[in-house]
XYZ file of C-alpha atoms in Angstrom:
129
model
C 162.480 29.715 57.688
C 158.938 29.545 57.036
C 159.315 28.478 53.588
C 161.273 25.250 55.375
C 159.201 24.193 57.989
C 155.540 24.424 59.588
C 156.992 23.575 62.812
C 158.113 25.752 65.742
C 161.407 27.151 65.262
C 164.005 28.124 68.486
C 166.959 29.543 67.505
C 169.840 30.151 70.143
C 172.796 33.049 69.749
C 175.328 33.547 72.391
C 174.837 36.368 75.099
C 176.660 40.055 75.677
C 177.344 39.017 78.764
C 179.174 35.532 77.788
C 180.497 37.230 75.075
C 182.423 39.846 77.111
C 183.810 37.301 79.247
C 185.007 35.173 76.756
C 186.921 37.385 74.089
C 189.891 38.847 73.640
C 188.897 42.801 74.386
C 192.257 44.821 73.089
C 189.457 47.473 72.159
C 187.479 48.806 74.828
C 188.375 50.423 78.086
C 186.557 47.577 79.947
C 184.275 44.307 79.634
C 181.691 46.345 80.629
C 181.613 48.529 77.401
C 182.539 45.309 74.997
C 179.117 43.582 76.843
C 176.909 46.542 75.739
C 178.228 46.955 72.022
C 177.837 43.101 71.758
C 174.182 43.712 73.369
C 174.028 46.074 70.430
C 174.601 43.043 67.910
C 172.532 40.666 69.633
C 169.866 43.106 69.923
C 169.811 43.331 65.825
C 170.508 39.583 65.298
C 167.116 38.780 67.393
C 165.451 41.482 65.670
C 166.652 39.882 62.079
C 165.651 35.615 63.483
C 161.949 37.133 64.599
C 161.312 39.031 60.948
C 162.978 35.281 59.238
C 160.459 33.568 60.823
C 161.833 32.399 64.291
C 158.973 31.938 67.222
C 161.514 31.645 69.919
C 164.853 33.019 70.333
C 166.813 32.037 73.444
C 169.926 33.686 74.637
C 172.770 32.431 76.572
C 174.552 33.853 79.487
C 176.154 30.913 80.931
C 179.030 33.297 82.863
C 176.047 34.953 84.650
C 176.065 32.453 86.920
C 180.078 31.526 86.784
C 180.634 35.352 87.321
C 177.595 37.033 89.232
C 179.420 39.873 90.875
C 180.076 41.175 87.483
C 176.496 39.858 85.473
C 175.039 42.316 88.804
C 177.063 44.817 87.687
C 176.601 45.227 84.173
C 175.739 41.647 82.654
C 172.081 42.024 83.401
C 171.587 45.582 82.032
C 173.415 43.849 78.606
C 171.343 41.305 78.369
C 168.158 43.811 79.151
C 170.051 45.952 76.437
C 169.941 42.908 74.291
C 166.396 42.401 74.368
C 165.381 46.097 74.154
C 162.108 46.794 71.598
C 162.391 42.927 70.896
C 158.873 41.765 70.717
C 158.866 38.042 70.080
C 158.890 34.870 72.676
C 162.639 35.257 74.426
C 164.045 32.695 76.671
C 167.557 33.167 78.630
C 169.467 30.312 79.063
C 171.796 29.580 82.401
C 173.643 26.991 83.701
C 176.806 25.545 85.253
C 179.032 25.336 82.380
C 180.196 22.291 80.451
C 181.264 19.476 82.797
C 183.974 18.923 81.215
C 185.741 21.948 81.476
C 183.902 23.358 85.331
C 184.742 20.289 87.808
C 183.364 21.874 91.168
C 180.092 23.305 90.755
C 178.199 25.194 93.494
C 175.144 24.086 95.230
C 172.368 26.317 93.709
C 171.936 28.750 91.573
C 173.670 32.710 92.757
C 172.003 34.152 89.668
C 168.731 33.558 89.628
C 166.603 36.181 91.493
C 168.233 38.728 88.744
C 166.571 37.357 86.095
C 163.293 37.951 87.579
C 163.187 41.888 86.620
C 164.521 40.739 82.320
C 161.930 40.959 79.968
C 162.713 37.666 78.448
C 159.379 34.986 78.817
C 161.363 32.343 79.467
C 164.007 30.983 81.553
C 166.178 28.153 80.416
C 167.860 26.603 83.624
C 170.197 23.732 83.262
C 170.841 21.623 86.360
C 172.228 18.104 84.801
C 176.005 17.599 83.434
């Protein structure tokens, strides 16, 4: 990346946590299991942007706050998983979901005291549709 640009590069990837709510899981016993082997990928994907050259990488967990009962239960220790030994500027990214698709939205944000005990150094919150 370096060899491309002199300017800051943020690169996004999807979260465990999203992840795990979103596929098709005919393989593990539970979502909970799928979330931390995907944490497992993430985990080496960030490690692979930082050494290319990346100064931020942001994750996100958009079904954290669509689904917090089960981002409490295990979502947040996958995305801690995630994140584990990574040493670089990390953001996490939240938010709604697309307007398009989620027509009533809640009031506030459910999710966000959680986040306050992740290691990432940013938090990415997305209030417009």
């Amino acid at each position: 990346m370096r060899a491309r640009t002199d300017r800051p590069v943020k690169i996004t990837v999807p979260g465990p946590f999203t992840m795990s709510q979103q596929a098709q899981n005919d393989h593990y016993p539970d979502a909970e299991a799928a979330a931390m082997d995907y944490a497992a990928a993430v985990n080496a994907e960030i490690r692979d942007l930082f050494a290319a050259g990346a100064d931020i990488v942001q994750i996100d967990e958009p079904y954290m706050q669509a689904r917090p009962e089960a981002a409490r239960a295990y979502g947040l220790a996958a995305l801690n998983a995630a994140l584990d030994g990574v040493t670089g500027t990390t953001a996490v990214h939240i938010c709604f979901g697309y307007a398009a698709i989620i027509h009533e939205r809640p009031e506030a944000y459910s999710f966000l005291p959680e986040l306050a005990g992740c290691p990432v150094r940013q938090v990415s919150i997305e209030t417009a549709q």
